[in-house]
Amino acid sequence: MNRTHTLLHRLIAVAALWPAVTLGQATAPAAEAKPAAEAPAPVEYSKKGADTCLSCHDDDHVNAIFLTKHAQPNDARSPFGKGQLQCEACHGPGGNHTKKVKKGESRPPMVQFGRKAVTPVAKQNAQCLTCHEKSMSANWHAGPHDANNVPCAACHDLHAAKDPVLARSTQPDVCYTCHVAQRGEFLKPYAHPVKQGKLACSDCHQPHGTTAEKQLVKSTINQTCYECHAEKRGPFLWEHAPVPENCANCHAPHGASNPGMLTARGPLLCQSCHSQQGHPSLSYGPAGLPGGTGPTVSTIVLGNCMNCHSQVHGSNHPSGATLTR
Ligand code: HEC
Ligand code: HEC
Ligand code: HEC
Ligand code: HEC
Ligand code: HEC
Ligand code: HEC
Ligand code: HEC
Ligand code: HEC
Ligand code: HEC
Ligand code: HEC
């Protein structure tokens, strides 16, 4: 028997000693209870709470809940706090689900969670929101996940000692189950170190919904970037207009094939805004060239625009107007 297993069972033993729930007053949310196809949904809470459930459901996955914040007997708000409904706080009243099933009849289902569960998503999430409505903030219902019927349990695994979505190193894989394209972006050669577990999606996005575009943690892309790259905020004596406007004018926020996570390489990036007329794309050629028809040497020959315009994010040098110093 491994250590985890022993620990689990010790916790179960502790759980069994907890005072049984007072069940007299507890009633089912009758208006919400949706009748299942085969059998009516259970309406009565079990007299012995979790013990009833564990008499049939006693495996490592189910028991792992005792290692989480949801099974804190000393936290009155927790499902296992004093006077709470334990398993049924989430799964709804056990009723006939917990009884022997007669031949030919099927066991009435409990509230089930996840993307594939028979319980409608609105009902699943309502179970969680009875306790979490406040901590979710007002924007959950305005966000794209609720609007697209994503259940809490698509992201959260509650029967696990560590909910993977809450840790930087394991969170991205949870998001990639639906956001497949983003996995590819973070695998590009120049990317934010999400793959390395240094950053998580939730460092930039609020998965519970916000009014900001793209569900960013701050109101704009730039405000989000300044959280970690504060030096790019300035103020600069000489600003480069596209920088305060939007970092994504030049950078792909997730990752890119170009060094520095740039959306295009070297001169091409600059030339997407700066025309070839006059100097901008062409530097002054070597002296003595015949014709005198203007600049003759491509900056591509001389190297990248940044070789001279090194202060591309803005300059504080008195003579940095052209971002060269
Ligand atoms: C008498 C045995 C028994 C008891 C007691 C019992 N269950 Fe079940 N439960 C089952 C069986 C068997 C299934 C398998 C599916 C079925 O028959 O509907 C099941 C299925 C479930 C499922 C769905 C599992 C899935 O695969 O998604 C949940 C959730 C559940 N039970 C929760 C509970 C909870 C919570 C309690 C306590 C209130 C409880 N059960 C008490 C026998 C029991
Ligand atoms: C805080 C809410 C919550 C509580 C409390 C809770 N569950 Fe669950 N349960 C879930 C969610 C969410 C899932 C979906 C899958 C997951 O998170 O692992 C689930 C899945 C299940 C399943 C189906 C998956 C499996 O492993 O077979 C069973 C059975 C189950 N729970 C039984 C129980 C029992 C028994 C208890 C009490 C000891 C309990 N649950 C307490 C939220 C809860
Ligand atoms: C009976 C009330 C109750 C219900 C129902 C409930 N929770 Fe909780 N939940 C809590 C409490 C209390 C905490 C601990 C909060 C704290 O420590 O500040 C918590 C914590 C959490 C956490 C953070 C865990 C951590 O390790 O930090 C998540 C995620 C969560 N709940 C999700 C859910 C989801 C999803 C559901 C529905 C399947 C659900 N909860 C149902 C009371 C509840
Ligand atoms: C799209 C994925 C996703 C969905 C859907 C989701 N969550 Fe979360 N949740 C997260 C992530 C990621 C975190 C960690 C946030 C962080 O670290 O800043 C989190 C954190 C939490 C916490 C811990 C406290 C906090 O706010 O940081 C609670 C409680 C919680 N979620 C409850 C819920 C409930 C209840 C639902 C459904 C109504 C839900 N979540 C739906 C991804 C999700
Ligand atoms: C069960 C599937 C699912 C999971 C898991 C999921 N999402 Fe989503 N997400 C969606 C859907 C559906 C939308 C709305 C449609 C869209 O924009 O693709 C959405 C929208 C978004 C958006 C807004 C996109 C926009 O264009 O405005 C962001 C940001 C996002 N999700 C981030 C996350 C993060 C971060 C996680 C993991 C913590 C996550 N999602 C997990 C399904 C999911
Ligand atoms: C460093 C910050 C940052 C991190 C980390 C991050 N994102 Fe984003 N994400 C952004 C920004 C900024 C945008 C908006 C891009 C735009 O509009 O040009 C965005 C856009 C999105 C979109 C909308 C799709 C689109 O093309 O507009 C989705 C979905 C998304 N991110 C999911 C994720 C997921 C999943 C993760 C984690 C695996 C993640 N993001 C990590 C900053 C980040
Ligand atoms: C939560 C912190 C965080 C946020 C927010 C953030 N970054 Fe980063 N960024 C990092 C880290 C960490 C690195 C990797 C630094 C390293 O490896 O030295 C990085 C690297 C970069 C690099 C590449 C540097 C190089 O040398 O290749 C660029 C460009 C960048 N970030 C731009 C952005 C932009 C644009 C945004 C806003 C969309 C943003 N960052 C938001 C933390 C963040
Ligand atoms: C006009 C295009 C452009 C815009 C807009 C832009 N950058 Fe950059 N950024 C660059 C270029 C070019 C480099 C590479 C410089 C080099 O290779 O020397 C770079 C490099 C970086 C680096 C890594 C090297 C360093 O200087 O730290 C970070 C971080 C960065 N940018 C963040 C940002 C942030 C944050 C914003 C928005 C406030 C932003 N950038 C807006 C062009 C831009
Ligand atoms: C998204 C468009 C855009 C991109 C990309 C861009 N710029 Fe600019 N740049 C501007 C705008 C707009 C101004 C302000 C022009 C003005 O004030 O007349 C400017 C100003 C400048 C100036 C100062 C000109 C002056 O007269 O003060 C220099 C130098 C410059 N950019 C260099 C670059 C370089 C080098 C790159 C590539 C790393 C680049 N720009 C990429 C839009 C862009
Ligand atoms: C060999 C160094 C060098 C290179 C390479 C270079 N520049 Fe310049 N650039 C300068 C200098 C010096 C000035 C200031 C000229 C002046 O004041 O007349 C300047 C001025 C500018 C101006 C302001 C022009 C104006 O009319 O005021 C822009 C915009 C500009 N460069 C864009 C670019 C772009 C885009 C590239 C790359 C395609 C580039 N430069 C490559 C040295 C260079």
PDB file of N, CA and C and ligand atoms in Angstrom, residues 69-70 75 77-79 84 89-90 113 127-128 130-132 152 156 158 163 166, ligand 3:
ATOM      1  N   LYS A  69      -9.376  22.100  -0.289  1.00  0.00           N
ATOM      2  CA  LYS A  69     -10.039  23.127   0.526  1.00  0.00           C
ATOM      3  C   LYS A  69     -11.535  22.861   0.674  1.00  0.00           C
ATOM      4  N   HIS A  70     -12.084  22.027  -0.197  1.00  0.00           N
ATOM      5  CA  HIS A  70     -13.522  21.746  -0.095  1.00  0.00           C
ATOM      6  C   HIS A  70     -13.859  20.812   1.059  1.00  0.00           C
ATOM      7  N   ASP A  75     -13.668  24.933   8.300  1.00  0.00           N
ATOM      8  CA  ASP A  75     -14.125  26.090   7.531  1.00  0.00           C
ATOM      9  C   ASP A  75     -15.634  25.957   7.319  1.00  0.00           C
ATOM     10  N   ARG A  77     -17.679  27.506   5.723  1.00  0.00           N
ATOM     11  CA  ARG A  77     -18.209  27.743   4.372  1.00  0.00           C
ATOM     12  C   ARG A  77     -17.979  26.548   3.455  1.00  0.00           C
ATOM     13  N   SER A  78     -17.090  25.661   3.869  1.00  0.00           N
ATOM     14  CA  SER A  78     -16.724  24.531   3.014  1.00  0.00           C
ATOM     15  C   SER A  78     -17.852  23.499   2.986  1.00  0.00           C
ATOM     16  N   PRO A  79     -17.960  22.732   1.903  1.00  0.00           N
ATOM     17  CA  PRO A  79     -19.005  21.701   1.853  1.00  0.00           C
ATOM     18  C   PRO A  79     -18.918  20.726   3.032  1.00  0.00           C
ATOM     19  N   GLN A  84     -22.963  21.747   6.806  1.00  0.00           N
ATOM     20  CA  GLN A  84     -23.034  21.766   5.341  1.00  0.00           C
ATOM     21  C   GLN A  84     -23.448  20.400   4.806  1.00  0.00           C
ATOM     22  N   ALA A  89     -23.630  18.965  -1.313  1.00  0.00           N
ATOM     23  CA  ALA A  89     -23.562  20.409  -1.552  1.00  0.00           C
ATOM     24  C   ALA A  89     -23.287  20.657  -3.028  1.00  0.00           C
ATOM     25  N   CYS A  90     -22.552  19.749  -3.641  1.00  0.00           N
ATOM     26  CA  CYS A  90     -22.263  19.881  -5.076  1.00  0.00           C
ATOM     27  C   CYS A  90     -23.131  18.955  -5.923  1.00  0.00           C
ATOM     28  N   PHE A 113     -20.835  16.470 -13.267  1.00  0.00           N
ATOM     29  CA  PHE A 113     -20.074  17.639 -13.718  1.00  0.00           C
ATOM     30  C   PHE A 113     -19.162  17.319 -14.897  1.00  0.00           C
ATOM     31  N   GLN A 127     -24.789  24.947  -9.044  1.00  0.00           N
ATOM     32  CA  GLN A 127     -24.385  24.263  -7.807  1.00  0.00           C
ATOM     33  C   GLN A 127     -23.154  24.947  -7.202  1.00  0.00           C
ATOM     34  N   CYS A 128     -22.202  25.279  -8.057  1.00  0.00           N
ATOM     35  CA  CYS A 128     -20.967  25.915  -7.583  1.00  0.00           C
ATOM     36  C   CYS A 128     -21.244  27.351  -7.159  1.00  0.00           C
ATOM     37  N   THR A 130     -23.786  28.667  -5.852  1.00  0.00           N
ATOM     38  CA  THR A 130     -24.450  28.878  -4.571  1.00  0.00           C
ATOM     39  C   THR A 130     -23.416  29.345  -3.542  1.00  0.00           C
ATOM     40  N   CYS A 131     -22.194  28.888  -3.659  1.00  0.00           N
ATOM     41  CA  CYS A 131     -21.140  29.349  -2.751  1.00  0.00           C
ATOM     42  C   CYS A 131     -20.211  30.361  -3.403  1.00  0.00           C
ATOM     43  N   HIS A 132     -20.052  30.309  -4.715  1.00  0.00           N
ATOM     44  CA  HIS A 132     -18.998  31.105  -5.358  1.00  0.00           C
ATOM     45  C   HIS A 132     -19.477  32.317  -6.145  1.00  0.00           C
ATOM     46  N   CYS A 152     -17.841  24.975 -15.130  1.00  0.00           N
ATOM     47  CA  CYS A 152     -16.701  25.186 -14.226  1.00  0.00           C
ATOM     48  C   CYS A 152     -15.784  23.965 -14.286  1.00  0.00           C
ATOM     49  N   HIS A 156     -11.901  23.061 -13.877  1.00  0.00           N
ATOM     50  CA  HIS A 156     -11.546  22.670 -12.508  1.00  0.00           C
ATOM     51  C   HIS A 156     -11.739  21.182 -12.255  1.00  0.00           C
ATOM     52  N   LEU A 158     -11.999  18.953  -9.123  1.00  0.00           N
ATOM     53  CA  LEU A 158     -12.109  19.116  -7.673  1.00  0.00           C
ATOM     54  C   LEU A 158     -11.762  17.857  -6.900  1.00  0.00           C
ATOM     55  N   ASP A 163      -5.587  20.871  -8.070  1.00  0.00           N
ATOM     56  CA  ASP A 163      -6.365  21.174  -9.267  1.00  0.00           C
ATOM     57  C   ASP A 163      -5.390  21.709 -10.330  1.00  0.00           C
ATOM     58  N   LEU A 166      -4.957  25.412 -11.452  1.00  0.00           N
ATOM     59  CA  LEU A 166      -4.498  26.437 -10.518  1.00  0.00           C
ATOM     60  C   LEU A 166      -2.974  26.561 -10.471  1.00  0.00           C
TER      61      LEU A 166
HETATM   62  C1  HEC B   3     -20.748  24.689   0.090  1.00  0.00           C
HETATM   63  C2  HEC B   3     -20.007  25.721  -0.557  1.00  0.00           C
HETATM   64  C3  HEC B   3     -19.185  25.386  -1.805  1.00  0.00           C
HETATM   65  C4  HEC B   3     -19.615  24.771  -2.959  1.00  0.00           C
HETATM   66  C5  HEC B   3     -20.998  24.206  -3.281  1.00  0.00           C
HETATM   67  C6  HEC B   3     -18.501  24.804  -3.855  1.00  0.00           C
HETATM   68  N1  HEC B   3     -17.410  25.401  -3.261  1.00  0.00           N
HETATM   69 FE1  HEC B   3     -15.605  25.775  -4.088  1.00  0.00          FE
HETATM   70  N2  HEC B   3     -14.901  26.474  -2.334  1.00  0.00           N
HETATM   71  C7  HEC B   3     -15.666  26.657  -1.201  1.00  0.00           C
HETATM   72  C8  HEC B   3     -14.808  27.160  -0.138  1.00  0.00           C
HETATM   73  C9  HEC B   3     -15.253  27.533   1.268  1.00  0.00           C
HETATM   74  C10 HEC B   3     -13.498  27.245  -0.689  1.00  0.00           C
HETATM   75  C11 HEC B   3     -12.234  27.724   0.033  1.00  0.00           C
HETATM   76  C12 HEC B   3     -12.176  29.212  -0.166  1.00  0.00           C
HETATM   77  C13 HEC B   3     -10.972  29.814   0.491  1.00  0.00           C
HETATM   78  O1  HEC B   3     -10.103  29.100   0.967  1.00  0.00           O
HETATM   79  O2  HEC B   3     -10.940  31.048   0.501  1.00  0.00           O
HETATM   80  C14 HEC B   3     -13.605  26.823  -2.064  1.00  0.00           C
HETATM   81  C15 HEC B   3     -12.547  26.819  -2.948  1.00  0.00           C
HETATM   82  C16 HEC B   3     -12.665  26.553  -4.300  1.00  0.00           C
HETATM   83  C17 HEC B   3     -11.587  26.647  -5.247  1.00  0.00           C
HETATM   84  C18 HEC B   3     -10.149  27.039  -4.942  1.00  0.00           C
HETATM   85  C19 HEC B   3      -9.419  25.836  -4.485  1.00  0.00           C
HETATM   86  C20 HEC B   3      -7.996  26.112  -4.091  1.00  0.00           C
HETATM   87  O3  HEC B   3      -7.256  25.125  -3.915  1.00  0.00           O
HETATM   88  O4  HEC B   3      -7.615  27.268  -3.931  1.00  0.00           O
HETATM   89  C21 HEC B   3     -12.104  26.298  -6.469  1.00  0.00           C
HETATM   90  C22 HEC B   3     -11.356  26.221  -7.771  1.00  0.00           C
HETATM   91  C23 HEC B   3     -13.507  26.000  -6.280  1.00  0.00           C
HETATM   92  N3  HEC B   3     -13.799  26.167  -4.944  1.00  0.00           N
HETATM   93  C24 HEC B   3     -14.374  25.623  -7.280  1.00  0.00           C
HETATM   94  C25 HEC B   3     -15.651  25.117  -7.060  1.00  0.00           C
HETATM   95  C26 HEC B   3     -16.469  24.525  -8.094  1.00  0.00           C
HETATM   96  C27 HEC B   3     -16.075  24.380  -9.532  1.00  0.00           C
HETATM   97  C28 HEC B   3     -17.628  24.126  -7.488  1.00  0.00           C
HETATM   98  C29 HEC B   3     -18.788  23.395  -8.119  1.00  0.00           C
HETATM   99  C30 HEC B   3     -18.499  22.094  -8.718  1.00  0.00           C
HETATM  100  C31 HEC B   3     -17.533  24.508  -6.085  1.00  0.00           C
HETATM  101  N4  HEC B   3     -16.312  25.091  -5.874  1.00  0.00           N
HETATM  102  C32 HEC B   3     -18.537  24.317  -5.143  1.00  0.00           C
HETATM  103  C33 HEC B   3     -17.011  26.417  -1.067  1.00  0.00           C
HETATM  104  C34 HEC B   3     -17.799  25.767  -2.003  1.00  0.00           C
END
